[in-house]
Every structure is written in C-alpha cells, then in structure tokens.
Amino acid sequence: MADNARAKRLADLIREVVAQKLQRGIKDPRLGSHVTITDTRVTGDLREATVFYTVYGDDEERAAAAAGLESAKGVLRSEVGRAAGVKFTPTLAFVMDALPDNARTIESLLDKARQSDEKVREASAGAKYAGDADPYRKPDEDDETDDSTE
C-alpha cells in the first residue's frame, strides 16, 4: 500500500500528462480544445486512476468527447507509464465531472432566492404593524392603584 503523498503526486502527474497529450499529441477531432481535465484520483495501491474532465458544448459534443477519450485510453496510459516510471502503470477511467452542472444549479437556486427576497422586500416597504408600534403591555396607572388598595 502506497502512502497518500505518493498517490497524490502520481495523480498530479497523470493529470498533467493527460492534459498535455490531449492538447498536443492526440489528433482526434472529437477531443479538440473543448475538453478540460479537472481532477485525477489514484487508488491507494496505485493500480487505478480516475480522470475527471469537462466538455464545453452540448450533449452531442460530450458524448463524442467521451467516445474519443475511450478510444485514446491506451495511448494516454502508455504516455503516463513513460512519464511516471512506476512498476505498474495505473489503468485510466474517464468520468465526466459534475461540478459545472452543480455550480449552475446552485447559481439558479440563489437567483430564485434573490428574486423571492426582493419580492418580500417590495411587499413590506409600505407595511405597518398589525397592532400598536409597541406590542408590549404596560401596566396602567389605574391597575397600580387597585393593587395597592387590596
């Protein structure tokens, strides 16, 4: 079992090598310049690596990029093995990163909350209290005199 620092260094190396190879070495038109490697994680035994990526475009371009990455997996693994110099080159698994979609969802929810807050602010602009301005009961002077006579 390798230590976490070694797995982290290998993950960083894999991310750099794969990104450089996609940018310069792979001539697949499906990959192009709209594929971005966002993160890489390596298992503790250094046998498997998960490469997270994003694709800027529509669903059709995402599917094409996924197929392109699957077809280039062998070339990318060979390049990682050459650069890493480890006894066993980890297998590569490409996973679409959900972070941009999650960020868009959070942004849309925050926009809805801002709009709702603005509506409440507009509705309460001219509002007045339902009762008196001071809602607390204060003893009347008549009540104090009644208590002292008893």
Short mmCIF file of N, CA, C and O in Angstrom, two decimals, residues 5-144:
data_model
loop_
_atom_site.label_atom_id
_atom_site.label_comp_id
_atom_site.label_asym_id
_atom_site.label_seq_id
_atom_site.Cartn_x
_atom_site.Cartn_y
_atom_site.Cartn_z
N ALA A 5 0.80 10.66 0.04
CA ALA A 5 1.59 11.67 -0.67
C ALA A 5 2.04 11.14 -2.03
O ALA A 5 2.01 11.87 -3.02
N ARG A 6 2.42 9.89 -2.07
CA ARG A 6 2.84 9.30 -3.35
C ARG A 6 1.67 9.19 -4.31
O ARG A 6 1.80 9.47 -5.51
N ALA A 7 0.51 8.80 -3.81
CA ALA A 7 -0.68 8.71 -4.65
C ALA A 7 -1.06 10.10 -5.17
O ALA A 7 -1.45 10.24 -6.33
N LYS A 8 -0.93 11.11 -4.33
CA LYS A 8 -1.24 12.49 -4.75
C LYS A 8 -0.28 12.96 -5.83
O LYS A 8 -0.69 13.58 -6.82
N ARG A 9 1.01 12.68 -5.66
CA ARG A 9 1.99 13.08 -6.67
C ARG A 9 1.73 12.37 -7.99
O ARG A 9 1.80 13.00 -9.07
N LEU A 10 1.39 11.09 -7.93
CA LEU A 10 1.10 10.34 -9.15
C LEU A 10 -0.17 10.88 -9.81
O LEU A 10 -0.24 11.01 -11.04
N ALA A 11 -1.17 11.23 -9.02
CA ALA A 11 -2.40 11.78 -9.57
C ALA A 11 -2.13 13.12 -10.27
O ALA A 11 -2.65 13.36 -11.37
N ASP A 12 -1.29 13.95 -9.66
CA ASP A 12 -0.94 15.23 -10.29
C ASP A 12 -0.19 15.01 -11.59
O ASP A 12 -0.44 15.70 -12.60
N LEU A 13 0.72 14.05 -11.59
CA LEU A 13 1.49 13.74 -12.80
C LEU A 13 0.56 13.23 -13.91
O LEU A 13 0.68 13.64 -15.07
N ILE A 14 -0.35 12.36 -13.56
CA ILE A 14 -1.30 11.81 -14.55
C ILE A 14 -2.14 12.94 -15.14
O ILE A 14 -2.34 13.00 -16.36
N ARG A 15 -2.61 13.84 -14.30
CA ARG A 15 -3.42 14.96 -14.78
C ARG A 15 -2.64 15.81 -15.78
O ARG A 15 -3.15 16.17 -16.85
N GLU A 16 -1.39 16.12 -15.47
CA GLU A 16 -0.57 16.93 -16.36
C GLU A 16 -0.26 16.22 -17.67
O GLU A 16 -0.35 16.81 -18.75
N VAL A 17 0.11 14.95 -17.58
CA VAL A 17 0.48 14.20 -18.78
C VAL A 17 -0.73 14.04 -19.70
O VAL A 17 -0.63 14.25 -20.92
N VAL A 18 -1.87 13.69 -19.13
CA VAL A 18 -3.07 13.50 -19.95
C VAL A 18 -3.49 14.82 -20.59
O VAL A 18 -3.83 14.87 -21.78
N ALA A 19 -3.44 15.91 -19.86
CA ALA A 19 -3.83 17.21 -20.40
C ALA A 19 -2.89 17.63 -21.54
O ALA A 19 -3.35 18.10 -22.58
N GLN A 20 -1.60 17.45 -21.33
CA GLN A 20 -0.64 17.81 -22.38
C GLN A 20 -0.81 16.94 -23.62
O GLN A 20 -0.75 17.42 -24.75
N LYS A 21 -1.01 15.66 -23.41
CA LYS A 21 -1.17 14.75 -24.55
C LYS A 21 -2.46 15.05 -25.31
O LYS A 21 -2.48 14.99 -26.54
N LEU A 22 -3.53 15.38 -24.61
CA LEU A 22 -4.77 15.74 -25.28
C LEU A 22 -4.61 17.03 -26.08
O LEU A 22 -5.18 17.18 -27.16
N GLN A 23 -3.82 17.95 -25.56
CA GLN A 23 -3.65 19.23 -26.22
C GLN A 23 -2.73 19.12 -27.43
O GLN A 23 -3.00 19.73 -28.47
N ARG A 24 -1.68 18.32 -27.32
CA ARG A 24 -0.68 18.30 -28.37
C ARG A 24 -0.55 17.00 -29.14
O ARG A 24 -0.21 17.01 -30.32
N GLY A 25 -0.81 15.88 -28.50
CA GLY A 25 -0.46 14.60 -29.12
C GLY A 25 -1.59 13.85 -29.78
O GLY A 25 -1.36 13.09 -30.72
N ILE A 26 -2.80 14.01 -29.34
CA ILE A 26 -3.94 13.27 -29.87
C ILE A 26 -4.57 14.11 -30.98
O ILE A 26 -4.94 15.26 -30.76
N LYS A 27 -4.73 13.53 -32.14
CA LYS A 27 -5.29 14.28 -33.26
C LYS A 27 -6.74 13.92 -33.53
O LYS A 27 -7.23 14.13 -34.62
N ASP A 28 -7.41 13.42 -32.53
CA ASP A 28 -8.82 13.07 -32.67
C ASP A 28 -9.66 14.34 -32.68
O ASP A 28 -9.62 15.12 -31.73
N PRO A 29 -10.44 14.58 -33.72
CA PRO A 29 -11.23 15.82 -33.77
C PRO A 29 -12.35 15.87 -32.73
O PRO A 29 -12.85 16.94 -32.40
N ARG A 30 -12.72 14.72 -32.16
CA ARG A 30 -13.76 14.70 -31.14
C ARG A 30 -13.28 15.33 -29.84
O ARG A 30 -14.07 15.84 -29.05
N LEU A 31 -11.96 15.29 -29.62
CA LEU A 31 -11.43 15.82 -28.37
C LEU A 31 -11.16 17.32 -28.47
O LEU A 31 -11.56 18.07 -27.61
N GLY A 32 -10.51 17.74 -29.51
CA GLY A 32 -10.33 19.17 -29.77
C GLY A 32 -9.83 19.95 -28.57
O GLY A 32 -9.17 19.44 -27.67
N SER A 33 -10.18 21.21 -28.52
CA SER A 33 -9.71 22.08 -27.44
C SER A 33 -10.78 22.32 -26.39
O SER A 33 -10.58 23.08 -25.46
N HIS A 34 -11.93 21.67 -26.51
CA HIS A 34 -13.00 21.91 -25.54
C HIS A 34 -13.08 20.87 -24.44
O HIS A 34 -14.01 20.86 -23.67
N VAL A 35 -12.08 19.97 -24.33
CA VAL A 35 -12.01 19.01 -23.23
C VAL A 35 -11.00 19.53 -22.22
O VAL A 35 -9.87 19.88 -22.56
N THR A 36 -11.41 19.60 -20.96
CA THR A 36 -10.55 20.09 -19.89
C THR A 36 -10.46 19.04 -18.80
O THR A 36 -11.48 18.54 -18.33
N ILE A 37 -9.24 18.68 -18.42
CA ILE A 37 -9.01 17.74 -17.32
C ILE A 37 -9.08 18.54 -16.03
O ILE A 37 -8.30 19.46 -15.82
N THR A 38 -10.03 18.19 -15.16
CA THR A 38 -10.22 18.97 -13.93
C THR A 38 -9.58 18.35 -12.70
O THR A 38 -9.09 19.07 -11.84
N ASP A 39 -9.56 17.02 -12.62
CA ASP A 39 -9.03 16.38 -11.41
C ASP A 39 -8.65 14.94 -11.74
O ASP A 39 -9.15 14.36 -12.71
N THR A 40 -7.77 14.38 -10.93
CA THR A 40 -7.37 12.99 -11.07
C THR A 40 -7.23 12.40 -9.68
O THR A 40 -6.67 13.04 -8.78
N ARG A 41 -7.73 11.20 -9.51
CA ARG A 41 -7.60 10.50 -8.23
C ARG A 41 -7.04 9.11 -8.49
O ARG A 41 -7.45 8.44 -9.44
N VAL A 42 -6.12 8.70 -7.62
CA VAL A 42 -5.47 7.39 -7.74
C VAL A 42 -5.80 6.59 -6.50
O VAL A 42 -5.81 7.13 -5.39
N THR A 43 -6.08 5.29 -6.67
CA THR A 43 -6.35 4.44 -5.53
C THR A 43 -5.09 4.27 -4.69
O THR A 43 -3.98 4.55 -5.14
N GLY A 44 -5.26 3.79 -3.47
CA GLY A 44 -4.15 3.65 -2.54
C GLY A 44 -3.07 2.68 -3.01
O GLY A 44 -1.90 2.84 -2.68
N ASP A 45 -3.45 1.67 -3.80
CA ASP A 45 -2.46 0.71 -4.29
C ASP A 45 -1.85 1.14 -5.62
O ASP A 45 -1.06 0.40 -6.20
N LEU A 46 -2.18 2.32 -6.10
CA LEU A 46 -1.65 2.91 -7.33
C LEU A 46 -1.98 2.09 -8.57
O LEU A 46 -1.27 2.15 -9.58
N ARG A 47 -3.05 1.33 -8.55
CA ARG A 47 -3.41 0.48 -9.68
C ARG A 47 -4.46 1.09 -10.60
O ARG A 47 -4.53 0.74 -11.77
N GLU A 48 -5.27 1.98 -10.08
CA GLU A 48 -6.35 2.56 -10.87
C GLU A 48 -6.37 4.07 -10.69
O GLU A 48 -6.21 4.57 -9.58
N ALA A 49 -6.59 4.77 -11.79
CA ALA A 49 -6.68 6.23 -11.74
C ALA A 49 -7.99 6.65 -12.38
O ALA A 49 -8.38 6.13 -13.43
N THR A 50 -8.67 7.58 -11.73
CA THR A 50 -9.90 8.14 -12.27
C THR A 50 -9.59 9.57 -12.70
O THR A 50 -9.12 10.38 -11.90
N VAL A 51 -9.86 9.86 -13.97
CA VAL A 51 -9.58 11.18 -14.53
C VAL A 51 -10.92 11.87 -14.76
O VAL A 51 -11.76 11.37 -15.51
N PHE A 52 -11.12 13.01 -14.11
CA PHE A 52 -12.35 13.78 -14.26
C PHE A 52 -12.13 14.86 -15.32
O PHE A 52 -11.08 15.51 -15.33
N TYR A 53 -13.12 15.03 -16.18
CA TYR A 53 -12.99 16.01 -17.26
C TYR A 53 -14.31 16.74 -17.47
O TYR A 53 -15.37 16.27 -17.05
N THR A 54 -14.22 17.89 -18.10
CA THR A 54 -15.40 18.64 -18.50
C THR A 54 -15.32 18.90 -20.00
O THR A 54 -14.22 18.96 -20.57
N VAL A 55 -16.47 19.06 -20.61
CA VAL A 55 -16.54 19.36 -22.03
C VAL A 55 -17.44 20.57 -22.20
O VAL A 55 -18.57 20.58 -21.70
N TYR A 56 -16.95 21.57 -22.88
CA TYR A 56 -17.75 22.76 -23.14
C TYR A 56 -18.47 22.55 -24.46
O TYR A 56 -17.87 22.48 -25.51
N GLY A 57 -19.78 22.42 -24.35
CA GLY A 57 -20.59 22.20 -25.53
C GLY A 57 -21.89 21.53 -25.14
O GLY A 57 -22.24 21.42 -23.97
N ASP A 58 -22.60 21.04 -26.15
CA ASP A 58 -23.89 20.40 -25.90
C ASP A 58 -23.70 18.91 -25.62
O ASP A 58 -22.57 18.41 -25.55
N ASP A 59 -24.81 18.22 -25.46
CA ASP A 59 -24.77 16.79 -25.11
C ASP A 59 -24.11 15.96 -26.21
O ASP A 59 -23.44 14.96 -25.93
N GLU A 60 -24.30 16.36 -27.45
CA GLU A 60 -23.69 15.61 -28.56
C GLU A 60 -22.17 15.70 -28.50
O GLU A 60 -21.48 14.69 -28.70
N GLU A 61 -21.65 16.88 -28.22
CA GLU A 61 -20.19 17.04 -28.10
C GLU A 61 -19.65 16.30 -26.88
O GLU A 61 -18.54 15.78 -26.92
N ARG A 62 -20.42 16.24 -25.81
CA ARG A 62 -19.99 15.49 -24.62
C ARG A 62 -19.90 14.01 -24.93
O ARG A 62 -18.95 13.33 -24.51
N ALA A 63 -20.89 13.48 -25.63
CA ALA A 63 -20.86 12.06 -25.99
C ALA A 63 -19.70 11.77 -26.93
O ALA A 63 -19.02 10.73 -26.80
N ALA A 64 -19.44 12.66 -27.87
CA ALA A 64 -18.31 12.46 -28.80
C ALA A 64 -16.99 12.51 -28.06
O ALA A 64 -16.07 11.72 -28.34
N ALA A 65 -16.86 13.43 -27.10
CA ALA A 65 -15.62 13.52 -26.33
C ALA A 65 -15.42 12.27 -25.47
O ALA A 65 -14.29 11.78 -25.35
N ALA A 66 -16.50 11.73 -24.90
CA ALA A 66 -16.38 10.50 -24.10
C ALA A 66 -15.91 9.35 -24.98
O ALA A 66 -15.05 8.56 -24.57
N ALA A 67 -16.45 9.24 -26.18
CA ALA A 67 -16.02 8.18 -27.11
C ALA A 67 -14.56 8.40 -27.52
O ALA A 67 -13.79 7.43 -27.63
N GLY A 68 -14.18 9.63 -27.75
CA GLY A 68 -12.80 9.93 -28.12
C GLY A 68 -11.82 9.59 -27.01
O GLY A 68 -10.72 9.06 -27.26
N LEU A 69 -12.19 9.88 -25.76
CA LEU A 69 -11.32 9.54 -24.63
C LEU A 69 -11.20 8.03 -24.46
O LEU A 69 -10.12 7.52 -24.13
N GLU A 70 -12.28 7.31 -24.66
CA GLU A 70 -12.23 5.84 -24.57
C GLU A 70 -11.31 5.26 -25.63
O GLU A 70 -10.57 4.32 -25.37
N SER A 71 -11.36 5.82 -26.85
CA SER A 71 -10.51 5.29 -27.91
C SER A 71 -9.04 5.66 -27.71
O SER A 71 -8.16 4.94 -28.15
N ALA A 72 -8.77 6.77 -27.02
CA ALA A 72 -7.40 7.21 -26.78
C ALA A 72 -6.84 6.72 -25.46
O ALA A 72 -5.71 7.05 -25.10
N LYS A 73 -7.59 5.90 -24.75
CA LYS A 73 -7.19 5.45 -23.42
C LYS A 73 -5.85 4.72 -23.43
O LYS A 73 -4.99 4.95 -22.56
N GLY A 74 -5.61 3.86 -24.40
CA GLY A 74 -4.35 3.10 -24.47
C GLY A 74 -3.15 3.99 -24.71
O GLY A 74 -2.09 3.83 -24.08
N VAL A 75 -3.28 4.95 -25.61
CA VAL A 75 -2.19 5.87 -25.90
C VAL A 75 -1.88 6.72 -24.68
O VAL A 75 -0.72 6.94 -24.32
N LEU A 76 -2.92 7.18 -24.02
CA LEU A 76 -2.74 8.01 -22.82
C LEU A 76 -2.09 7.22 -21.69
O LEU A 76 -1.21 7.72 -20.99
N ARG A 77 -2.49 5.96 -21.53
CA ARG A 77 -1.90 5.13 -20.47
C ARG A 77 -0.43 4.87 -20.76
O ARG A 77 0.41 4.89 -19.86
N SER A 78 -0.08 4.63 -22.03
CA SER A 78 1.33 4.44 -22.40
C SER A 78 2.15 5.68 -22.08
O SER A 78 3.28 5.58 -21.58
N GLU A 79 1.61 6.83 -22.38
CA GLU A 79 2.31 8.09 -22.12
C GLU A 79 2.48 8.31 -20.61
O GLU A 79 3.53 8.77 -20.16
N VAL A 80 1.46 7.96 -19.82
CA VAL A 80 1.55 8.08 -18.36
C VAL A 80 2.63 7.14 -17.84
O VAL A 80 3.44 7.51 -16.98
N GLY A 81 2.68 5.90 -18.35
CA GLY A 81 3.69 4.94 -17.92
C GLY A 81 5.10 5.41 -18.24
O GLY A 81 6.03 5.25 -17.44
N ARG A 82 5.27 6.02 -19.40
CA ARG A 82 6.57 6.54 -19.80
C ARG A 82 7.00 7.68 -18.87
O ARG A 82 8.15 7.77 -18.48
N ALA A 83 6.06 8.55 -18.51
CA ALA A 83 6.40 9.71 -17.68
C ALA A 83 6.54 9.36 -16.20
O ALA A 83 7.36 9.94 -15.51
N ALA A 84 5.76 8.40 -15.73
CA ALA A 84 5.74 8.09 -14.29
C ALA A 84 6.91 7.22 -13.87
O ALA A 84 7.45 7.40 -12.78
N GLY A 85 7.27 6.26 -14.68
CA GLY A 85 8.37 5.37 -14.32
C GLY A 85 8.04 4.47 -13.14
O GLY A 85 8.93 4.14 -12.36
N VAL A 86 6.78 4.08 -12.99
CA VAL A 86 6.40 3.17 -11.91
C VAL A 86 6.37 1.74 -12.43
O VAL A 86 6.35 1.51 -13.64
N LYS A 87 6.39 0.79 -11.50
CA LYS A 87 6.41 -0.62 -11.88
C LYS A 87 5.15 -1.02 -12.63
O LYS A 87 5.20 -1.75 -13.61
N PHE A 88 4.01 -0.54 -12.17
CA PHE A 88 2.73 -0.86 -12.80
C PHE A 88 2.04 0.46 -13.15
O PHE A 88 1.77 1.28 -12.27
N THR A 89 1.75 0.65 -14.43
CA THR A 89 1.05 1.86 -14.86
C THR A 89 -0.43 1.71 -14.52
O THR A 89 -1.05 0.71 -14.89
N PRO A 90 -1.00 2.68 -13.83
CA PRO A 90 -2.41 2.55 -13.45
C PRO A 90 -3.34 2.58 -14.66
O PRO A 90 -3.06 3.23 -15.66
N THR A 91 -4.44 1.85 -14.53
CA THR A 91 -5.46 1.91 -15.57
C THR A 91 -6.18 3.23 -15.45
O THR A 91 -6.34 3.78 -14.35
N LEU A 92 -6.64 3.75 -16.57
CA LEU A 92 -7.30 5.05 -16.59
C LEU A 92 -8.79 4.87 -16.81
O LEU A 92 -9.21 4.12 -17.69
N ALA A 93 -9.57 5.55 -16.01
CA ALA A 93 -11.02 5.59 -16.18
C ALA A 93 -11.42 7.06 -16.28
O ALA A 93 -11.06 7.86 -15.42
N PHE A 94 -12.13 7.41 -17.34
CA PHE A 94 -12.54 8.79 -17.56
C PHE A 94 -13.98 8.98 -17.10
O PHE A 94 -14.86 8.23 -17.50
N VAL A 95 -14.18 10.00 -16.26
CA VAL A 95 -15.50 10.29 -15.69
C VAL A 95 -15.82 11.76 -15.93
O VAL A 95 -14.99 12.64 -15.65
N MET A 96 -17.02 12.00 -16.44
CA MET A 96 -17.47 13.39 -16.64
C MET A 96 -17.63 14.06 -15.29
O MET A 96 -18.29 13.53 -14.40
N ASP A 97 -17.01 15.21 -15.13
CA ASP A 97 -17.06 15.95 -13.88
C ASP A 97 -18.40 16.66 -13.76
O ASP A 97 -18.82 17.39 -14.66
N ALA A 98 -19.08 16.47 -12.64
CA ALA A 98 -20.41 17.06 -12.43
C ALA A 98 -20.33 18.43 -11.79
O ALA A 98 -21.36 19.07 -11.58
N LEU A 99 -19.16 18.90 -11.48
CA LEU A 99 -19.01 20.18 -10.79
C LEU A 99 -19.62 21.36 -11.54
O LEU A 99 -20.33 22.16 -10.94
N PRO A 100 -19.39 21.53 -12.84
CA PRO A 100 -20.01 22.68 -13.52
C PRO A 100 -21.54 22.63 -13.51
O PRO A 100 -22.18 23.67 -13.34
N ASP A 101 -22.12 21.45 -13.66
CA ASP A 101 -23.57 21.32 -13.60
C ASP A 101 -24.10 21.67 -12.22
O ASP A 101 -25.12 22.34 -12.07
N ASN A 102 -23.40 21.20 -11.19
CA ASN A 102 -23.80 21.51 -9.82
C ASN A 102 -23.69 23.01 -9.55
O ASN A 102 -24.55 23.59 -8.88
N ALA A 103 -22.65 23.63 -10.08
CA ALA A 103 -22.48 25.08 -9.88
C ALA A 103 -23.61 25.85 -10.56
O ALA A 103 -24.13 26.82 -10.00
N ARG A 104 -24.00 25.42 -11.77
CA ARG A 104 -25.11 26.08 -12.45
C ARG A 104 -26.41 25.92 -11.67
O ARG A 104 -27.21 26.86 -11.57
N THR A 105 -26.64 24.74 -11.11
CA THR A 105 -27.85 24.51 -10.33
C THR A 105 -27.87 25.40 -9.09
O THR A 105 -28.90 26.01 -8.77
N ILE A 106 -26.75 25.49 -8.41
CA ILE A 106 -26.67 26.33 -7.21
C ILE A 106 -26.88 27.80 -7.57
O ILE A 106 -27.59 28.53 -6.87
N GLU A 107 -26.30 28.25 -8.68
CA GLU A 107 -26.48 29.64 -9.11
C GLU A 107 -27.94 29.94 -9.42
O GLU A 107 -28.45 30.99 -9.07
N SER A 108 -28.62 29.00 -10.08
CA SER A 108 -30.04 29.24 -10.40
C SER A 108 -30.88 29.28 -9.12
O SER A 108 -31.79 30.10 -9.00
N LEU A 109 -30.57 28.43 -8.14
CA LEU A 109 -31.29 28.46 -6.87
C LEU A 109 -31.04 29.76 -6.11
O LEU A 109 -31.96 30.33 -5.51
N LEU A 110 -29.81 30.24 -6.15
CA LEU A 110 -29.50 31.51 -5.50
C LEU A 110 -30.21 32.68 -6.18
O LEU A 110 -30.68 33.60 -5.51
N ASP A 111 -30.32 32.63 -7.51
CA ASP A 111 -31.06 33.67 -8.23
C ASP A 111 -32.53 33.67 -7.84
O ASP A 111 -33.14 34.73 -7.64
N LYS A 112 -33.12 32.48 -7.71
CA LYS A 112 -34.53 32.39 -7.29
C LYS A 112 -34.70 32.95 -5.88
O LYS A 112 -35.68 33.64 -5.59
N ALA A 113 -33.76 32.66 -5.00
CA ALA A 113 -33.84 33.16 -3.62
C ALA A 113 -33.71 34.69 -3.60
O ALA A 113 -34.43 35.36 -2.86
N ARG A 114 -32.83 35.23 -4.44
CA ARG A 114 -32.69 36.69 -4.51
C ARG A 114 -33.98 37.34 -5.01
O ARG A 114 -34.41 38.37 -4.48
N GLN A 115 -34.60 36.74 -6.02
CA GLN A 115 -35.85 37.27 -6.55
C GLN A 115 -36.96 37.21 -5.49
O GLN A 115 -37.74 38.15 -5.34
N SER A 116 -37.03 36.11 -4.77
CA SER A 116 -38.03 35.97 -3.70
C SER A 116 -37.79 37.00 -2.60
O SER A 116 -38.74 37.61 -2.10
N ASP A 117 -36.54 37.21 -2.22
CA ASP A 117 -36.23 38.21 -1.21
C ASP A 117 -36.62 39.60 -1.68
O ASP A 117 -37.11 40.41 -0.90
N GLU A 118 -36.40 39.89 -2.95
CA GLU A 118 -36.75 41.19 -3.49
C GLU A 118 -38.27 41.40 -3.47
O GLU A 118 -38.75 42.49 -3.14
N LYS A 119 -39.03 40.36 -3.79
CA LYS A 119 -40.50 40.46 -3.74
C LYS A 119 -40.98 40.72 -2.32
O LYS A 119 -41.87 41.54 -2.09
N VAL A 120 -40.40 40.04 -1.35
CA VAL A 120 -40.77 40.24 0.05
C VAL A 120 -40.40 41.65 0.48
O VAL A 120 -41.17 42.33 1.17
N ARG A 121 -39.24 42.13 0.06
CA ARG A 121 -38.79 43.48 0.41
C ARG A 121 -39.74 44.53 -0.18
O ARG A 121 -40.09 45.51 0.48
N GLU A 122 -40.18 44.32 -1.43
CA GLU A 122 -41.11 45.26 -2.06
C GLU A 122 -42.48 45.24 -1.36
O GLU A 122 -43.10 46.28 -1.18
N ALA A 123 -42.94 44.05 -0.99
CA ALA A 123 -44.24 43.93 -0.33
C ALA A 123 -44.23 44.56 1.06
O ALA A 123 -45.24 45.10 1.51
N SER A 124 -43.11 44.52 1.73
CA SER A 124 -43.05 45.04 3.09
C SER A 124 -42.61 46.49 3.16
O SER A 124 -42.49 47.04 4.25
N ALA A 125 -42.42 47.13 2.01
CA ALA A 125 -41.92 48.51 2.00
C ALA A 125 -42.89 49.48 2.68
O ALA A 125 -42.49 50.30 3.48
N GLY A 126 -44.18 49.39 2.40
CA GLY A 126 -45.13 50.32 2.98
C GLY A 126 -45.95 49.71 4.10
O GLY A 126 -46.96 50.27 4.51
N ALA A 127 -45.55 48.59 4.60
CA ALA A 127 -46.34 47.87 5.61
C ALA A 127 -46.23 48.55 6.97
O ALA A 127 -45.25 49.21 7.29
N LYS A 128 -47.29 48.39 7.74
CA LYS A 128 -47.31 48.91 9.11
C LYS A 128 -47.58 47.75 10.06
O LYS A 128 -48.02 46.68 9.65
N TYR A 129 -47.33 47.99 11.32
CA TYR A 129 -47.57 46.96 12.32
C TYR A 129 -49.06 46.63 12.39
O TYR A 129 -49.91 47.51 12.19
N ALA A 130 -49.38 45.39 12.69
CA ALA A 130 -50.78 44.99 12.81
C ALA A 130 -51.44 45.62 14.03
O ALA A 130 -52.60 45.97 14.01
N GLY A 131 -50.67 45.77 15.07
CA GLY A 131 -51.20 46.38 16.30
C GLY A 131 -50.50 47.70 16.54
O GLY A 131 -50.21 48.46 15.62
N ASP A 132 -50.25 47.98 17.81
CA ASP A 132 -49.54 49.20 18.15
C ASP A 132 -48.07 49.05 17.76
O ASP A 132 -47.57 47.95 17.56
N ALA A 133 -47.41 50.18 17.70
CA ALA A 133 -45.98 50.15 17.39
C ALA A 133 -45.21 49.45 18.51
O ALA A 133 -44.23 48.78 18.26
N ASP A 134 -45.68 49.60 19.75
CA ASP A 134 -45.05 48.94 20.88
C ASP A 134 -45.97 47.81 21.32
O ASP A 134 -47.01 48.05 21.93
N PRO A 135 -45.66 46.55 21.03
CA PRO A 135 -46.58 45.45 21.29
C PRO A 135 -46.66 45.00 22.75
O PRO A 135 -47.49 44.17 23.08
N TYR A 136 -45.83 45.56 23.63
CA TYR A 136 -45.80 45.09 25.00
C TYR A 136 -46.83 45.83 25.85
O TYR A 136 -47.02 47.03 25.71
N ARG A 137 -47.51 45.08 26.73
CA ARG A 137 -48.48 45.69 27.64
C ARG A 137 -47.74 46.40 28.75
O ARG A 137 -46.77 45.89 29.29
N LYS A 138 -48.26 47.56 29.07
CA LYS A 138 -47.70 48.30 30.19
C LYS A 138 -48.78 48.47 31.22
O LYS A 138 -49.95 48.66 30.88
N PRO A 139 -48.43 48.34 32.45
CA PRO A 139 -49.47 48.50 33.48
C PRO A 139 -50.03 49.91 33.46
O PRO A 139 -49.28 50.89 33.35
N ASP A 140 -51.34 49.98 33.50
CA ASP A 140 -51.99 51.29 33.56
C ASP A 140 -51.86 51.84 34.97
O ASP A 140 -51.66 51.11 35.95
N GLU A 141 -52.00 53.11 35.09
CA GLU A 141 -51.92 53.72 36.42
C GLU A 141 -53.12 53.30 37.27
O GLU A 141 -53.02 53.18 38.48
N ASP A 142 -54.25 53.00 36.63
CA ASP A 142 -55.42 52.54 37.37
C ASP A 142 -55.17 51.18 37.99
O ASP A 142 -55.59 50.91 39.11
N ASP A 143 -54.47 50.30 37.27
CA ASP A 143 -54.17 48.96 37.79
C ASP A 143 -53.28 49.04 39.02
O ASP A 143 -53.41 48.27 39.96
N GLU A 144 -52.33 49.97 39.03
CA GLU A 144 -51.42 50.10 40.16
C GLU A 144 -52.18 50.55 41.41
O GLU A 144 -51.90 50.08 42.52
#
